[in-house]
Structures are given as C-alpha cells and as structure tokens.
Amino acid sequence: MIKERSAIGDQHEYINLIQAQLSNQQLAVLFYNCISNISLDSNKAPLVKELYDNYGLFQNIPQPVLVHP
C-alpha cells in the first residue's frame, strides 16, 4: 500500500514537471486535442481526457489563451 501511494505521488510530480515545461499555448493545443473527435476511440469514448483531468494538467491555463473561455 505504501508503494502505491509513493508511485501515485511520483506520477503527479512527473505531470507537474511536464506541465511546467509546456507553454500556455501548448497546453491549449493539448486541451483542444483531447476534447476533439481526433482523440476518441472507435466507441466514441475519450482516450486521454480522463488522464489529463485526473492529473489536473489543464488547471492553470489562462482564459485569454482559450478561444471561447
């Protein structure tokens, strides 16, 4: 159980590192990609949106970067 918690903590740290390296515009492109039809599987289910949401990848995107905030 302790190993699982540390692994999850490590995953969040890695996501935070990735998020810090991406520009606001790059985060916006990833956001629009994950909500578009491109990222749906054959059953029309989102492939990566849940992962991005679980790790809070888009929580710091400034609204002016988005087309329709």
Short mmCIF file of N, CA, C and O in Angstrom, two decimals:
data_model
loop_
_atom_site.label_atom_id
_atom_site.label_comp_id
_atom_site.label_asym_id
_atom_site.label_seq_id
_atom_site.Cartn_x
_atom_site.Cartn_y
_atom_site.Cartn_z
N MET A 1 0.82 -1.19 0.00
CA MET A 1 0.00 0.00 0.00
C MET A 1 0.87 1.26 0.00
O MET A 1 0.56 2.22 -0.67
N ILE A 2 1.95 1.27 0.75
CA ILE A 2 2.82 2.44 0.78
C ILE A 2 3.46 2.66 -0.58
O ILE A 2 3.57 3.79 -1.03
N LYS A 3 3.85 1.58 -1.25
CA LYS A 3 4.46 1.72 -2.56
C LYS A 3 3.50 2.34 -3.55
O LYS A 3 3.87 3.13 -4.39
N GLU A 4 2.21 1.97 -3.49
CA GLU A 4 1.22 2.54 -4.40
C GLU A 4 1.09 4.04 -4.19
O GLU A 4 1.02 4.79 -5.14
N ARG A 5 1.06 4.48 -2.96
CA ARG A 5 0.95 5.91 -2.68
C ARG A 5 2.16 6.67 -3.19
O ARG A 5 2.03 7.74 -3.75
N SER A 6 3.35 6.12 -3.01
CA SER A 6 4.54 6.81 -3.48
C SER A 6 4.58 6.82 -5.01
O SER A 6 5.02 7.79 -5.61
N ALA A 7 4.11 5.75 -5.64
CA ALA A 7 4.08 5.71 -7.10
C ALA A 7 3.12 6.76 -7.64
O ALA A 7 3.41 7.44 -8.62
N ILE A 8 1.97 6.89 -7.00
CA ILE A 8 1.00 7.90 -7.42
C ILE A 8 1.57 9.29 -7.19
O ILE A 8 1.44 10.17 -8.04
N GLY A 9 2.23 9.50 -6.08
CA GLY A 9 2.87 10.78 -5.82
C GLY A 9 3.93 11.10 -6.85
O GLY A 9 4.06 12.23 -7.31
N ASP A 10 4.70 10.07 -7.24
CA ASP A 10 5.72 10.26 -8.28
C ASP A 10 5.07 10.64 -9.61
O ASP A 10 5.57 11.51 -10.31
N GLN A 11 3.95 10.02 -9.94
CA GLN A 11 3.26 10.33 -11.18
C GLN A 11 2.81 11.79 -11.20
O GLN A 11 2.97 12.48 -12.21
N HIS A 12 2.29 12.26 -10.09
CA HIS A 12 1.87 13.66 -10.01
C HIS A 12 3.06 14.61 -10.15
O HIS A 12 2.95 15.66 -10.78
N GLU A 13 4.18 14.24 -9.56
CA GLU A 13 5.38 15.06 -9.70
C GLU A 13 5.84 15.13 -11.14
O GLU A 13 6.22 16.20 -11.63
N TYR A 14 5.81 14.01 -11.85
CA TYR A 14 6.21 13.99 -13.26
C TYR A 14 5.26 14.83 -14.11
O TYR A 14 5.70 15.56 -14.99
N ILE A 15 3.97 14.72 -13.85
CA ILE A 15 2.99 15.52 -14.59
C ILE A 15 3.22 17.00 -14.32
O ILE A 15 3.16 17.83 -15.24
N ASN A 16 3.50 17.36 -13.08
CA ASN A 16 3.79 18.76 -12.76
C ASN A 16 5.04 19.26 -13.48
O ASN A 16 5.08 20.40 -13.95
N LEU A 17 6.05 18.41 -13.60
CA LEU A 17 7.26 18.77 -14.35
C LEU A 17 6.94 18.99 -15.82
O LEU A 17 7.39 19.97 -16.42
N ILE A 18 6.15 18.11 -16.39
CA ILE A 18 5.77 18.25 -17.80
C ILE A 18 4.96 19.52 -18.00
O ILE A 18 5.19 20.29 -18.93
N GLN A 19 4.00 19.75 -17.10
CA GLN A 19 3.16 20.94 -17.20
C GLN A 19 4.00 22.21 -17.12
O GLN A 19 3.77 23.17 -17.85
N ALA A 20 5.00 22.22 -16.28
CA ALA A 20 5.84 23.40 -16.12
C ALA A 20 6.67 23.67 -17.38
O ALA A 20 7.02 24.82 -17.65
N GLN A 21 6.97 22.64 -18.15
CA GLN A 21 7.78 22.80 -19.34
C GLN A 21 6.97 23.23 -20.57
O GLN A 21 7.53 23.69 -21.55
N LEU A 22 5.64 23.09 -20.49
CA LEU A 22 4.79 23.44 -21.63
C LEU A 22 4.35 24.90 -21.54
O LEU A 22 4.05 25.40 -20.46
N SER A 23 4.31 25.55 -22.69
CA SER A 23 3.81 26.92 -22.71
C SER A 23 2.28 26.90 -22.61
O SER A 23 1.65 25.85 -22.77
N ASN A 24 1.69 28.05 -22.34
CA ASN A 24 0.23 28.15 -22.27
C ASN A 24 -0.41 27.76 -23.59
O ASN A 24 -1.46 27.10 -23.62
N GLN A 25 0.21 28.14 -24.68
CA GLN A 25 -0.32 27.80 -26.00
C GLN A 25 -0.26 26.30 -26.26
O GLN A 25 -1.18 25.72 -26.84
N GLN A 26 0.81 25.66 -25.82
CA GLN A 26 0.92 24.22 -25.98
C GLN A 26 -0.13 23.50 -25.14
O GLN A 26 -0.72 22.51 -25.58
N LEU A 27 -0.36 23.97 -23.92
CA LEU A 27 -1.41 23.38 -23.09
C LEU A 27 -2.78 23.55 -23.74
O LEU A 27 -3.61 22.64 -23.70
N ALA A 28 -3.01 24.70 -24.37
CA ALA A 28 -4.29 24.94 -25.04
C ALA A 28 -4.46 23.97 -26.22
O ALA A 28 -5.55 23.43 -26.42
N VAL A 29 -3.40 23.73 -26.97
CA VAL A 29 -3.48 22.77 -28.09
C VAL A 29 -3.79 21.37 -27.56
O VAL A 29 -4.63 20.66 -28.11
N LEU A 30 -3.13 20.96 -26.49
CA LEU A 30 -3.43 19.66 -25.89
C LEU A 30 -4.88 19.59 -25.41
O LEU A 30 -5.55 18.57 -25.57
N PHE A 31 -5.36 20.68 -24.83
CA PHE A 31 -6.74 20.73 -24.35
C PHE A 31 -7.72 20.53 -25.49
O PHE A 31 -8.62 19.69 -25.42
N TYR A 32 -7.55 21.29 -26.56
CA TYR A 32 -8.46 21.17 -27.70
C TYR A 32 -8.33 19.82 -28.39
O TYR A 32 -9.31 19.28 -28.89
N ASN A 33 -7.14 19.27 -28.40
CA ASN A 33 -6.95 17.95 -28.98
C ASN A 33 -7.72 16.89 -28.18
O ASN A 33 -8.34 16.00 -28.75
N CYS A 34 -7.69 16.98 -26.85
CA CYS A 34 -8.33 15.95 -26.04
C CYS A 34 -9.85 16.05 -26.05
O CYS A 34 -10.52 15.07 -25.75
N ILE A 35 -10.41 17.20 -26.41
CA ILE A 35 -11.87 17.30 -26.47
C ILE A 35 -12.41 17.20 -27.90
O ILE A 35 -13.61 17.24 -28.12
N SER A 36 -11.51 17.03 -28.86
CA SER A 36 -11.94 16.93 -30.26
C SER A 36 -12.23 15.48 -30.63
O SER A 36 -11.95 14.54 -29.87
N ASN A 37 -12.77 15.29 -31.80
CA ASN A 37 -13.07 13.94 -32.30
C ASN A 37 -11.81 13.15 -32.59
O ASN A 37 -11.85 11.92 -32.66
N ILE A 38 -10.68 13.81 -32.73
CA ILE A 38 -9.42 13.13 -33.02
C ILE A 38 -9.03 12.18 -31.89
O ILE A 38 -8.48 11.12 -32.13
N SER A 39 -9.35 12.55 -30.66
CA SER A 39 -8.90 11.75 -29.53
C SER A 39 -9.92 10.72 -29.07
O SER A 39 -9.77 10.12 -28.01
N LEU A 40 -10.96 10.46 -29.85
CA LEU A 40 -11.95 9.46 -29.50
C LEU A 40 -11.54 8.09 -30.05
O LEU A 40 -10.98 8.00 -31.13
N ASP A 41 -11.85 7.05 -29.29
CA ASP A 41 -11.58 5.71 -29.80
C ASP A 41 -12.73 5.25 -30.69
O ASP A 41 -13.64 6.03 -30.99
N SER A 42 -12.73 4.02 -31.11
CA SER A 42 -13.74 3.52 -32.04
C SER A 42 -15.14 3.51 -31.43
O SER A 42 -16.13 3.49 -32.15
N ASN A 43 -15.24 3.52 -30.10
CA ASN A 43 -16.53 3.55 -29.42
C ASN A 43 -16.96 4.97 -29.05
O ASN A 43 -17.86 5.15 -28.24
N LYS A 44 -16.28 5.96 -29.60
CA LYS A 44 -16.55 7.38 -29.34
C LYS A 44 -16.30 7.77 -27.89
O LYS A 44 -16.89 8.70 -27.37
N ALA A 45 -15.41 7.06 -27.21
CA ALA A 45 -15.04 7.39 -25.84
C ALA A 45 -13.71 8.14 -25.86
O ALA A 45 -12.82 7.81 -26.64
N PRO A 46 -13.56 9.15 -25.01
CA PRO A 46 -12.29 9.90 -24.98
C PRO A 46 -11.14 9.02 -24.50
O PRO A 46 -11.28 8.29 -23.53
N LEU A 47 -10.02 9.12 -25.17
CA LEU A 47 -8.86 8.29 -24.83
C LEU A 47 -8.03 8.87 -23.69
O LEU A 47 -7.65 8.17 -22.77
N VAL A 48 -7.72 10.15 -23.74
CA VAL A 48 -6.79 10.73 -22.78
C VAL A 48 -7.41 11.78 -21.86
O VAL A 48 -6.78 12.21 -20.91
N LYS A 49 -8.63 12.19 -22.13
CA LYS A 49 -9.25 13.26 -21.34
C LYS A 49 -9.28 12.93 -19.86
O LYS A 49 -8.99 13.77 -19.02
N GLU A 50 -9.63 11.70 -19.52
CA GLU A 50 -9.70 11.31 -18.10
C GLU A 50 -8.32 11.40 -17.44
O GLU A 50 -8.21 11.82 -16.29
N LEU A 51 -7.28 10.99 -18.16
CA LEU A 51 -5.93 11.08 -17.60
C LEU A 51 -5.55 12.53 -17.33
O LEU A 51 -5.01 12.86 -16.27
N TYR A 52 -5.81 13.39 -18.31
CA TYR A 52 -5.50 14.80 -18.13
C TYR A 52 -6.28 15.39 -16.96
O TYR A 52 -5.75 16.16 -16.17
N ASP A 53 -7.55 15.01 -16.85
CA ASP A 53 -8.38 15.52 -15.76
C ASP A 53 -7.90 15.00 -14.40
O ASP A 53 -7.87 15.74 -13.42
N ASN A 54 -7.54 13.72 -14.33
CA ASN A 54 -7.08 13.13 -13.07
C ASN A 54 -5.82 13.82 -12.55
O ASN A 54 -5.64 13.95 -11.34
N TYR A 55 -4.97 14.23 -13.44
CA TYR A 55 -3.71 14.87 -13.03
C TYR A 55 -3.78 16.39 -13.04
O TYR A 55 -2.81 17.05 -12.70
N GLY A 56 -4.92 16.95 -13.42
CA GLY A 56 -5.08 18.40 -13.37
C GLY A 56 -4.16 19.14 -14.32
O GLY A 56 -3.70 20.24 -14.01
N LEU A 57 -3.92 18.57 -15.48
CA LEU A 57 -2.97 19.17 -16.42
C LEU A 57 -3.43 20.54 -16.90
O LEU A 57 -2.62 21.42 -17.14
N PHE A 58 -4.73 20.74 -17.01
CA PHE A 58 -5.24 21.98 -17.58
C PHE A 58 -5.73 22.98 -16.55
O PHE A 58 -6.35 23.97 -16.89
N GLN A 59 -5.45 22.76 -15.30
CA GLN A 59 -6.00 23.64 -14.27
C GLN A 59 -5.40 25.05 -14.28
O GLN A 59 -5.99 25.97 -13.74
N ASN A 60 -4.26 25.24 -14.90
CA ASN A 60 -3.60 26.55 -14.88
C ASN A 60 -3.57 27.25 -16.23
O ASN A 60 -2.78 28.17 -16.43
N ILE A 61 -4.42 26.84 -17.17
CA ILE A 61 -4.44 27.51 -18.48
C ILE A 61 -5.13 28.85 -18.32
O ILE A 61 -6.26 28.93 -17.85
N PRO A 62 -4.48 29.94 -18.69
CA PRO A 62 -5.13 31.25 -18.60
C PRO A 62 -6.27 31.34 -19.62
O PRO A 62 -6.15 30.88 -20.75
N GLN A 63 -7.37 31.95 -19.22
CA GLN A 63 -8.53 32.04 -20.10
C GLN A 63 -8.28 32.78 -21.40
O GLN A 63 -8.84 32.41 -22.42
N PRO A 64 -7.45 33.83 -21.43
CA PRO A 64 -7.22 34.51 -22.72
C PRO A 64 -6.61 33.61 -23.80
O PRO A 64 -6.71 33.91 -24.98
N VAL A 65 -5.98 32.52 -23.41
CA VAL A 65 -5.37 31.61 -24.38
C VAL A 65 -6.44 30.77 -25.10
O VAL A 65 -6.26 30.38 -26.24
N LEU A 66 -7.57 30.54 -24.43
CA LEU A 66 -8.63 29.71 -25.00
C LEU A 66 -9.47 30.52 -25.97
O LEU A 66 -9.65 31.73 -25.81
N VAL A 67 -10.01 29.84 -26.98
CA VAL A 67 -10.81 30.52 -27.99
C VAL A 67 -12.12 31.02 -27.40
O VAL A 67 -12.50 32.17 -27.57
N HIS A 68 -12.84 30.14 -26.68
CA HIS A 68 -14.09 30.50 -26.02
C HIS A 68 -14.02 30.09 -24.56
O HIS A 68 -14.42 28.97 -24.22
N PRO A 69 -13.50 30.95 -23.70
CA PRO A 69 -13.36 30.58 -22.29
C PRO A 69 -14.69 30.24 -21.67
O PRO A 69 -14.85 29.47 -20.83
#
